[in-house]
Amino acid sequence: MQRRRGTPGLAWRAGPLALLLVLAGCGQAGPSASVPAETGPAESAVPSTTPEAAVESLRAGMVGDESTLNPYTYVTGFPGWNLLMLQYDSLLQFDVNGEPQPWLASGYEVSADGLTYTVTLVDGVTWNDGTPFTADDVKFTVDYFQANTQSRFTRDLSGVASVTVDAPNKVTITLTSPNPSFPIRALADVPIIPKHIWESVTTPAEATFDSPTNVGTGPYKLVEYVADQSYRFVANETYFRGAPAVKELVLVQYADEAGIVAALRTGDVQAGFRSISPEQVEALAAAPGIDVAQGPEFTTQMLYFDVTKAPFDQLAVRQAISLAIDRQDMVNTVYLGKGTVGNSGWTHPSSPFFNAAVATTTDVARANALLDEAGLTDSNGDGIREFDGNPMSFELLAPSDNPLRLRLAELSREMLAQIGIDAVVTSIERDTLVNRVWPDFDVSKGRDYEMSIFGWSAPVQVDPAQITALVASDPAVGSINIAGFKNAEADRLSGEILVEGDPTRRKDLLGQLQALVADQVPFVMLLYPDGNYAYNADAYDGWAFIAGQGVVNKLSFLQPDSRP
Amino acid sequence: MTAGGVSLPELPEPAVRLESTPIGAPAAARGRLTIDGTTVIGLVGVVLVGGLILTAILAPFLAPYDPRERVGIPFQRPSALYPLGTNDIGQDLLSELIYGARVSLTVGIVAATVALIIGTTVGVLAGFYRRIVGSVLMRFVDILLIIPFLPLLIVLAAYLGRSLLNTILIIGVLIWAATARVIRSQVLSLTQRDYIRAARALGASDARIIGRHILPRVLLLGISQFVQATSGAILLEASLSFLGLGDPLQKSWGSILYWAQVRGAFLTDAWLWWVLPPGLLIGAAALGFALMGFALEQRINPQLRSGR
């Protein structure tokens, strides 16, 4: 449950894949970046009440230091990116349903060939140092991130061929190839940075807090940073969407979740910027004055196997494993019901691209029948089937620093025992595990594991097209295909999805790929944990739960009529 | 209560004097009290340890459930069905505790055996070949005693990975230093005795002298060291497991505490039935072995044998 603190800086500087990993490793990792989803928060979603007058000051607890919070120095995808975006704005902004809406851009048009985006900007926006915001800043941002590659945003913008300034409030962005995910992956994700500040910054990753790099258009300005202790933001009263509802925001760092929970109880903080673990939800919600905002998040918990290795290369074995896993039991037992049952087609049911026709079934009898038909029988009567004369006994890896994943591994072992497969749960260091499952974050380097509990952070499901990265056999496309899955039909569908510009056709293709994943079982999708954010409703009650993303976002601090 | 501090050679003087003045009233009173006290302390230790060992052996008959089976809904409070409630995935906590005695006691005893073997070997060699071999070995022991213990343990545990065997080996190879020192000082004294000199003069080999004359005389001392080391090893296993550096899937008392901690039992009133019982058992086991070791040492250690 602990967010890993050992590798600050790795997340963004070691490349975009590392980002996914840092988040993926944390069972409770909140989501980050942009997440499209149709449904609103489940269960007791926070009512977006109208804060009559602005709240003077709010203290919130967080875990781990996020450095100086500029686009090159922040550390993790959550809450680092979320806090960064309190100071900066992107051209589009996600609404509570996770749909990108106009923000710094008042609108955009896409050419018929999908290559040209003509973006119109909102007038009258100023940087928080008083300088006006113009189209030059947008062009500068793209050029700067492309030239200074130690940032995740470099990858977001890698498909941009050129940016031209047509007017002070109009830019044209030209892509090298059609990319239907561009609005979600880039326009709603990349913070626009001020040209007049950054043009003189040559080593962005070394920018300290005192340097003038923390100038943004966003609703808050960072005024104080004490390393490993706290952040203090003050509201940008002249914010272009209206003055924020909270005038001062103080973030206090705690060593772990328990620290935040204790501080909430004593009143030292009024909100927790970290999803609390399922077993704490009931107790905290019952505490006087404390409420818990719950909703779906797009992080995943999955059971992986190396499909290049026998017997996992046999479809019957993979299908039997999927049938043997009781996902509802896992949600109920390990997450105490605070999660969504995994869909065998991988995509979260709250996603607008979810194929509702893909069913997920648990049927131990059928799983056993499948294995019997495949000739994998238990000939010596020890309760474990044999394959080529060897017992079907496999090592199931689980990260030692993630108790919930350890428990998922234990439950998997129990469920697989019912179909005569012996999973030996091995708890190993997280770095060791990653190195065996995903050596050097490069799937072309192979893998050295039999089975493992693994998962991805929310951004992997933000962009629906990312499912191709999980299953395509070409490492350039299937960049996180850590199962080693190879299927001609999956490759064909992936290729089409990545260039299809027609929304209806694209959704259809995504649905087909989900059905294929459900049938071919390159991995077993176990569950999607919910986000649970505790706060003191008396202190502030205006939280906005963005589906898949949680409450740590700028919408939470804006007056309701300022929100998209 | 560790052995290192009480085995230094300066102590025997008053003891000898006590022995030689048997009619001194205060001395006699103190002597009798020591005997009684030691016996009582030893008995308490034996009862504690015996009870726990019996629990470990009879675990399948005592435990109401299989500790690996999910028998109820998670996070239940104590009830008639589950006397100590259930853990975070619905396993019976009482059964976990009873089976946990097996893991915790095994780790303690095996790790202490490892320490006994290493410690006795080093102690005897260092005492017998005291010039070069002895100096080198004892400097090494000094280094081992100087290194901050818990950090080294944690680093080793993190580096070697999690398994019961690793936990045992790590604890074993780190706690033998005290045993080595006690044994060495006894060997130093033995080698100066006339009969050993005589044996040597008659041409007995080193191996014969060690095997025939020295080992039998330090073995008893080793056993008291062993019992005390067991106490330490049980505590260390609990510490490592609690910190998540043991194998969290082994049902030891320490790992029960680990799960209690990571699943928030410390923050709710669940500590009463989830944290307190394993804590008390760890305490009882460590205390039991420590008391036995203390009593044994009072009897065996020549420098502490004041009452006899």
mmCIF file of N, CA and C in Angstrom, chain A residues 406-480:
data_model
loop_
_atom_site.group_PDB
_atom_site.id
_atom_site.type_symbol
_atom_site.label_atom_id
_atom_site.label_comp_id
_atom_site.label_asym_id
_atom_site.label_seq_id
_atom_site.Cartn_x
_atom_site.Cartn_y
_atom_site.Cartn_z
ATOM 1 N N LEU A 406 -0.597 -9.169 -2.340
ATOM 2 C CA LEU A 406 -0.232 -10.446 -1.708
ATOM 3 C C LEU A 406 -1.484 -11.261 -1.425
ATOM 4 N N ARG A 407 -2.500 -10.578 -0.927
ATOM 5 C CA ARG A 407 -3.747 -11.278 -0.621
ATOM 6 C C ARG A 407 -4.407 -11.777 -1.911
ATOM 7 N N LEU A 408 -4.356 -10.973 -2.970
ATOM 8 C CA LEU A 408 -4.926 -11.427 -4.244
ATOM 9 C C LEU A 408 -4.202 -12.684 -4.721
ATOM 10 N N ALA A 409 -2.890 -12.715 -4.498
ATOM 11 C CA ALA A 409 -2.120 -13.897 -4.890
ATOM 12 C C ALA A 409 -2.564 -15.108 -4.074
ATOM 13 N N GLU A 410 -2.777 -14.887 -2.784
ATOM 14 C CA GLU A 410 -3.208 -16.003 -1.932
ATOM 15 C C GLU A 410 -4.565 -16.540 -2.371
ATOM 16 N N LEU A 411 -5.477 -15.628 -2.702
ATOM 17 C CA LEU A 411 -6.800 -16.073 -3.140
ATOM 18 C C LEU A 411 -6.709 -16.777 -4.493
ATOM 19 N N SER A 412 -5.838 -16.285 -5.374
ATOM 20 C CA SER A 412 -5.649 -16.955 -6.664
ATOM 21 C C SER A 412 -5.163 -18.379 -6.443
ATOM 22 N N ARG A 413 -4.210 -18.534 -5.532
ATOM 23 C CA ARG A 413 -3.689 -19.864 -5.230
ATOM 24 C C ARG A 413 -4.833 -20.802 -4.816
ATOM 25 N N GLU A 414 -5.670 -20.278 -3.937
ATOM 26 C CA GLU A 414 -6.786 -21.074 -3.440
ATOM 27 C C GLU A 414 -7.738 -21.467 -4.580
ATOM 28 N N MET A 415 -8.013 -20.511 -5.469
ATOM 29 C CA MET A 415 -8.962 -20.776 -6.549
ATOM 30 C C MET A 415 -8.364 -21.707 -7.596
ATOM 31 N N LEU A 416 -7.069 -21.560 -7.855
ATOM 32 C CA LEU A 416 -6.431 -22.425 -8.848
ATOM 33 C C LEU A 416 -6.295 -23.853 -8.325
ATOM 34 N N ALA A 417 -6.204 -23.984 -6.997
ATOM 35 C CA ALA A 417 -6.105 -25.336 -6.427
ATOM 36 C C ALA A 417 -7.350 -26.149 -6.767
ATOM 37 N N GLN A 418 -8.471 -25.466 -6.946
ATOM 38 C CA GLN A 418 -9.718 -26.170 -7.266
ATOM 39 C C GLN A 418 -9.694 -26.790 -8.658
ATOM 40 N N ILE A 419 -8.801 -26.308 -9.530
ATOM 41 C CA ILE A 419 -8.735 -26.909 -10.858
ATOM 42 C C ILE A 419 -7.416 -27.661 -11.038
ATOM 43 N N GLY A 420 -6.809 -28.021 -9.902
ATOM 44 C CA GLY A 420 -5.621 -28.869 -9.980
ATOM 45 C C GLY A 420 -4.365 -28.156 -10.423
ATOM 46 N N ILE A 421 -4.334 -26.833 -10.289
ATOM 47 C CA ILE A 421 -3.106 -26.100 -10.595
ATOM 48 C C ILE A 421 -2.545 -25.581 -9.274
ATOM 49 N N ASP A 422 -1.280 -25.856 -9.057
ATOM 50 C CA ASP A 422 -0.648 -25.498 -7.797
ATOM 51 C C ASP A 422 0.155 -24.211 -7.995
ATOM 52 N N ALA A 423 -0.330 -23.127 -7.421
ATOM 53 C CA ALA A 423 0.398 -21.860 -7.500
ATOM 54 C C ALA A 423 1.149 -21.658 -6.187
ATOM 55 N N VAL A 424 2.461 -21.505 -6.277
ATOM 56 C CA VAL A 424 3.267 -21.278 -5.076
ATOM 57 C C VAL A 424 3.527 -19.779 -4.978
ATOM 58 N N VAL A 425 2.855 -19.146 -4.026
ATOM 59 C CA VAL A 425 2.973 -17.690 -3.916
ATOM 60 C C VAL A 425 4.344 -17.320 -3.364
ATOM 61 N N THR A 426 5.046 -16.474 -4.087
ATOM 62 C CA THR A 426 6.359 -16.010 -3.648
ATOM 63 C C THR A 426 6.318 -14.496 -3.516
ATOM 64 N N SER A 427 6.620 -14.041 -2.318
ATOM 65 C CA SER A 427 6.629 -12.607 -2.072
ATOM 66 C C SER A 427 8.032 -12.086 -2.320
ATOM 67 N N ILE A 428 8.195 -11.239 -3.329
ATOM 68 C CA ILE A 428 9.538 -10.709 -3.593
ATOM 69 C C ILE A 428 9.508 -9.192 -3.685
ATOM 70 N N GLU A 429 10.684 -8.635 -3.547
ATOM 71 C CA GLU A 429 10.879 -7.189 -3.626
ATOM 72 C C GLU A 429 10.257 -6.653 -4.910
ATOM 73 N N ARG A 430 9.624 -5.506 -4.830
ATOM 74 C CA ARG A 430 8.938 -5.007 -6.002
ATOM 75 C C ARG A 430 9.864 -4.801 -7.209
ATOM 76 N N ASP A 431 11.049 -4.226 -6.959
ATOM 77 C CA ASP A 431 11.965 -4.005 -8.081
ATOM 78 C C ASP A 431 12.376 -5.318 -8.737
ATOM 79 N N THR A 432 12.591 -6.318 -7.899
ATOM 80 C CA THR A 432 12.969 -7.629 -8.424
ATOM 81 C C THR A 432 11.838 -8.193 -9.270
ATOM 82 N N LEU A 433 10.643 -8.046 -8.765
ATOM 83 C CA LEU A 433 9.481 -8.557 -9.495
ATOM 84 C C LEU A 433 9.374 -7.892 -10.866
ATOM 85 N N VAL A 434 9.468 -6.567 -10.860
ATOM 86 C CA VAL A 434 9.332 -5.838 -12.126
ATOM 87 C C VAL A 434 10.426 -6.247 -13.092
ATOM 88 N N ASN A 435 11.604 -6.437 -12.554
ATOM 89 C CA ASN A 435 12.715 -6.806 -13.425
ATOM 90 C C ASN A 435 12.527 -8.184 -14.044
ATOM 91 N N ARG A 436 11.806 -9.042 -13.355
ATOM 92 C CA ARG A 436 11.565 -10.365 -13.922
ATOM 93 C C ARG A 436 10.387 -10.357 -14.892
ATOM 94 N N VAL A 437 9.384 -9.558 -14.564
ATOM 95 C CA VAL A 437 8.178 -9.540 -15.386
ATOM 96 C C VAL A 437 8.372 -8.629 -16.606
ATOM 97 N N TRP A 438 9.091 -7.541 -16.400
ATOM 98 C CA TRP A 438 9.186 -6.494 -17.423
ATOM 99 C C TRP A 438 10.610 -5.937 -17.425
ATOM 100 N N PRO A 439 11.599 -6.769 -17.846
ATOM 101 C CA PRO A 439 12.998 -6.362 -17.715
ATOM 102 C C PRO A 439 13.277 -5.045 -18.439
ATOM 103 N N ASP A 440 13.854 -4.115 -17.739
ATOM 104 C CA ASP A 440 14.207 -2.792 -18.286
ATOM 105 C C ASP A 440 13.019 -2.075 -18.920
ATOM 106 N N PHE A 441 11.818 -2.405 -18.500
ATOM 107 C CA PHE A 441 10.614 -1.794 -19.068
ATOM 108 C C PHE A 441 10.575 -1.953 -20.578
ATOM 109 N N ASP A 442 11.098 -3.046 -21.061
ATOM 110 C CA ASP A 442 11.203 -3.254 -22.501
ATOM 111 C C ASP A 442 10.766 -4.689 -22.790
ATOM 112 N N VAL A 443 9.558 -4.839 -23.345
ATOM 113 C CA VAL A 443 9.028 -6.193 -23.524
ATOM 114 C C VAL A 443 9.827 -7.003 -24.543
ATOM 115 N N SER A 444 10.608 -6.330 -25.398
ATOM 116 C CA SER A 444 11.386 -7.092 -26.380
ATOM 117 C C SER A 444 12.527 -7.846 -25.699
ATOM 118 N N LYS A 445 12.804 -7.518 -24.423
ATOM 119 C CA LYS A 445 13.872 -8.222 -23.707
ATOM 120 C C LYS A 445 13.380 -9.496 -23.047
ATOM 121 N N GLY A 446 12.151 -9.874 -23.326
ATOM 122 C CA GLY A 446 11.645 -11.133 -22.790
ATOM 123 C C GLY A 446 11.164 -11.004 -21.365
ATOM 124 N N ARG A 447 11.073 -12.156 -20.676
ATOM 125 C CA ARG A 447 10.515 -12.157 -19.330
ATOM 126 C C ARG A 447 10.960 -13.422 -18.636
ATOM 127 N N ASP A 448 10.942 -13.393 -17.338
ATOM 128 C CA ASP A 448 11.421 -14.540 -16.575
ATOM 129 C C ASP A 448 10.478 -14.774 -15.399
ATOM 130 N N TYR A 449 9.287 -15.235 -15.698
ATOM 131 C CA TYR A 449 8.338 -15.550 -14.625
ATOM 132 C C TYR A 449 7.342 -16.565 -15.143
ATOM 133 N N GLU A 450 6.625 -17.182 -14.248
ATOM 134 C CA GLU A 450 5.563 -18.095 -14.654
ATOM 135 C C GLU A 450 4.212 -17.415 -14.493
ATOM 136 N N MET A 451 3.938 -16.980 -13.245
ATOM 137 C CA MET A 451 2.707 -16.225 -13.008
ATOM 138 C C MET A 451 3.039 -15.059 -12.092
ATOM 139 N N SER A 452 2.269 -13.985 -12.212
ATOM 140 C CA SER A 452 2.511 -12.837 -11.346
ATOM 141 C C SER A 452 1.242 -12.013 -11.202
ATOM 142 N N ILE A 453 1.088 -11.400 -10.032
ATOM 143 C CA ILE A 453 0.051 -10.396 -9.853
ATOM 144 C C ILE A 453 0.665 -9.071 -10.289
ATOM 145 N N PHE A 454 0.000 -8.362 -11.150
ATOM 146 C CA PHE A 454 0.537 -7.121 -11.683
ATOM 147 C C PHE A 454 -0.640 -6.182 -11.934
ATOM 148 N N GLY A 455 -0.353 -4.963 -12.311
ATOM 149 C CA GLY A 455 -1.456 -4.052 -12.591
ATOM 150 C C GLY A 455 -0.932 -2.780 -13.208
ATOM 151 N N TRP A 456 -1.850 -2.012 -13.751
ATOM 152 C CA TRP A 456 -1.462 -0.779 -14.421
ATOM 153 C C TRP A 456 -2.182 0.393 -13.785
ATOM 154 N N SER A 457 -1.562 1.568 -13.938
ATOM 155 C CA SER A 457 -2.173 2.763 -13.369
ATOM 156 C C SER A 457 -3.289 3.253 -14.288
ATOM 157 N N ALA A 458 -4.018 4.221 -13.792
ATOM 158 C CA ALA A 458 -5.175 4.731 -14.518
ATOM 159 C C ALA A 458 -4.856 5.185 -15.953
ATOM 160 N N PRO A 459 -3.709 5.847 -16.196
ATOM 161 C CA PRO A 459 -3.478 6.353 -17.553
ATOM 162 C C PRO A 459 -3.529 5.268 -18.626
ATOM 163 N N VAL A 460 -3.260 4.028 -18.232
ATOM 164 C CA VAL A 460 -3.292 2.973 -19.235
ATOM 165 C C VAL A 460 -4.721 2.776 -19.736
ATOM 166 N N GLN A 461 -5.707 3.135 -18.900
ATOM 167 C CA GLN A 461 -7.077 2.986 -19.373
ATOM 168 C C GLN A 461 -7.707 4.319 -19.769
ATOM 169 N N VAL A 462 -6.962 5.396 -19.539
ATOM 170 C CA VAL A 462 -7.431 6.725 -19.912
ATOM 171 C C VAL A 462 -7.750 6.747 -21.390
ATOM 172 N N ASP A 463 -6.746 6.301 -22.144
ATOM 173 C CA ASP A 463 -6.864 6.294 -23.588
ATOM 174 C C ASP A 463 -7.323 4.896 -23.981
ATOM 175 N N PRO A 464 -8.513 4.767 -24.515
ATOM 176 C CA PRO A 464 -9.036 3.426 -24.801
ATOM 177 C C PRO A 464 -8.130 2.650 -25.757
ATOM 178 N N ALA A 465 -7.380 3.364 -26.587
ATOM 179 C CA ALA A 465 -6.530 2.682 -27.553
ATOM 180 C C ALA A 465 -5.349 1.980 -26.890
ATOM 181 N N GLN A 466 -5.141 2.267 -25.612
ATOM 182 C CA GLN A 466 -4.007 1.648 -24.926
ATOM 183 C C GLN A 466 -4.160 0.137 -24.779
ATOM 184 N N ILE A 467 -5.339 -0.380 -24.980
ATOM 185 C CA ILE A 467 -5.507 -1.831 -24.914
ATOM 186 C C ILE A 467 -4.606 -2.494 -25.956
ATOM 187 N N THR A 468 -4.309 -1.776 -27.027
ATOM 188 C CA THR A 468 -3.414 -2.346 -28.045
ATOM 189 C C THR A 468 -2.016 -2.552 -27.474
ATOM 190 N N ALA A 469 -1.608 -1.660 -26.558
ATOM 191 C CA ALA A 469 -0.273 -1.791 -25.958
ATOM 192 C C ALA A 469 -0.166 -3.052 -25.121
ATOM 193 N N LEU A 470 -1.301 -3.550 -24.652
ATOM 194 C CA LEU A 470 -1.305 -4.749 -23.802
ATOM 195 C C LEU A 470 -1.218 -6.033 -24.615
ATOM 196 N N VAL A 471 -1.673 -6.004 -25.869
ATOM 197 C CA VAL A 471 -1.816 -7.272 -26.581
ATOM 198 C C VAL A 471 -1.077 -7.362 -27.908
ATOM 199 N N ALA A 472 -0.669 -6.231 -28.488
ATOM 200 C CA ALA A 472 -0.015 -6.306 -29.797
ATOM 201 C C ALA A 472 1.355 -6.967 -29.668
ATOM 202 N N SER A 473 1.741 -7.765 -30.662
ATOM 203 C CA SER A 473 2.987 -8.523 -30.533
ATOM 204 C C SER A 473 4.208 -7.698 -30.931
ATOM 205 N N ASP A 474 4.002 -6.645 -31.741
ATOM 206 C CA ASP A 474 5.120 -5.776 -32.099
ATOM 207 C C ASP A 474 5.445 -4.876 -30.898
ATOM 208 N N PRO A 475 6.650 -4.970 -30.348
ATOM 209 C CA PRO A 475 6.966 -4.190 -29.133
ATOM 210 C C PRO A 475 6.743 -2.690 -29.315
ATOM 211 N N ALA A 476 6.821 -2.195 -30.554
ATOM 212 C CA ALA A 476 6.603 -0.760 -30.762
ATOM 213 C C ALA A 476 5.159 -0.389 -30.462
ATOM 214 N N VAL A 477 4.242 -1.304 -30.740
ATOM 215 C CA VAL A 477 2.826 -1.052 -30.430
ATOM 216 C C VAL A 477 2.491 -1.646 -29.062
ATOM 217 N N GLY A 478 2.814 -2.916 -28.903
ATOM 218 C CA GLY A 478 2.517 -3.607 -27.647
ATOM 219 C C GLY A 478 3.597 -3.332 -26.622
ATOM 220 N N SER A 479 3.745 -2.059 -26.247
ATOM 221 C CA SER A 479 4.871 -1.675 -25.394
ATOM 222 C C SER A 479 4.754 -2.232 -23.980
ATOM 223 N N ILE A 480 3.552 -2.645 -23.571
ATOM 224 C CA ILE A 480 3.418 -3.222 -22.229
ATOM 225 C C ILE A 480 2.798 -4.619 -22.317
#
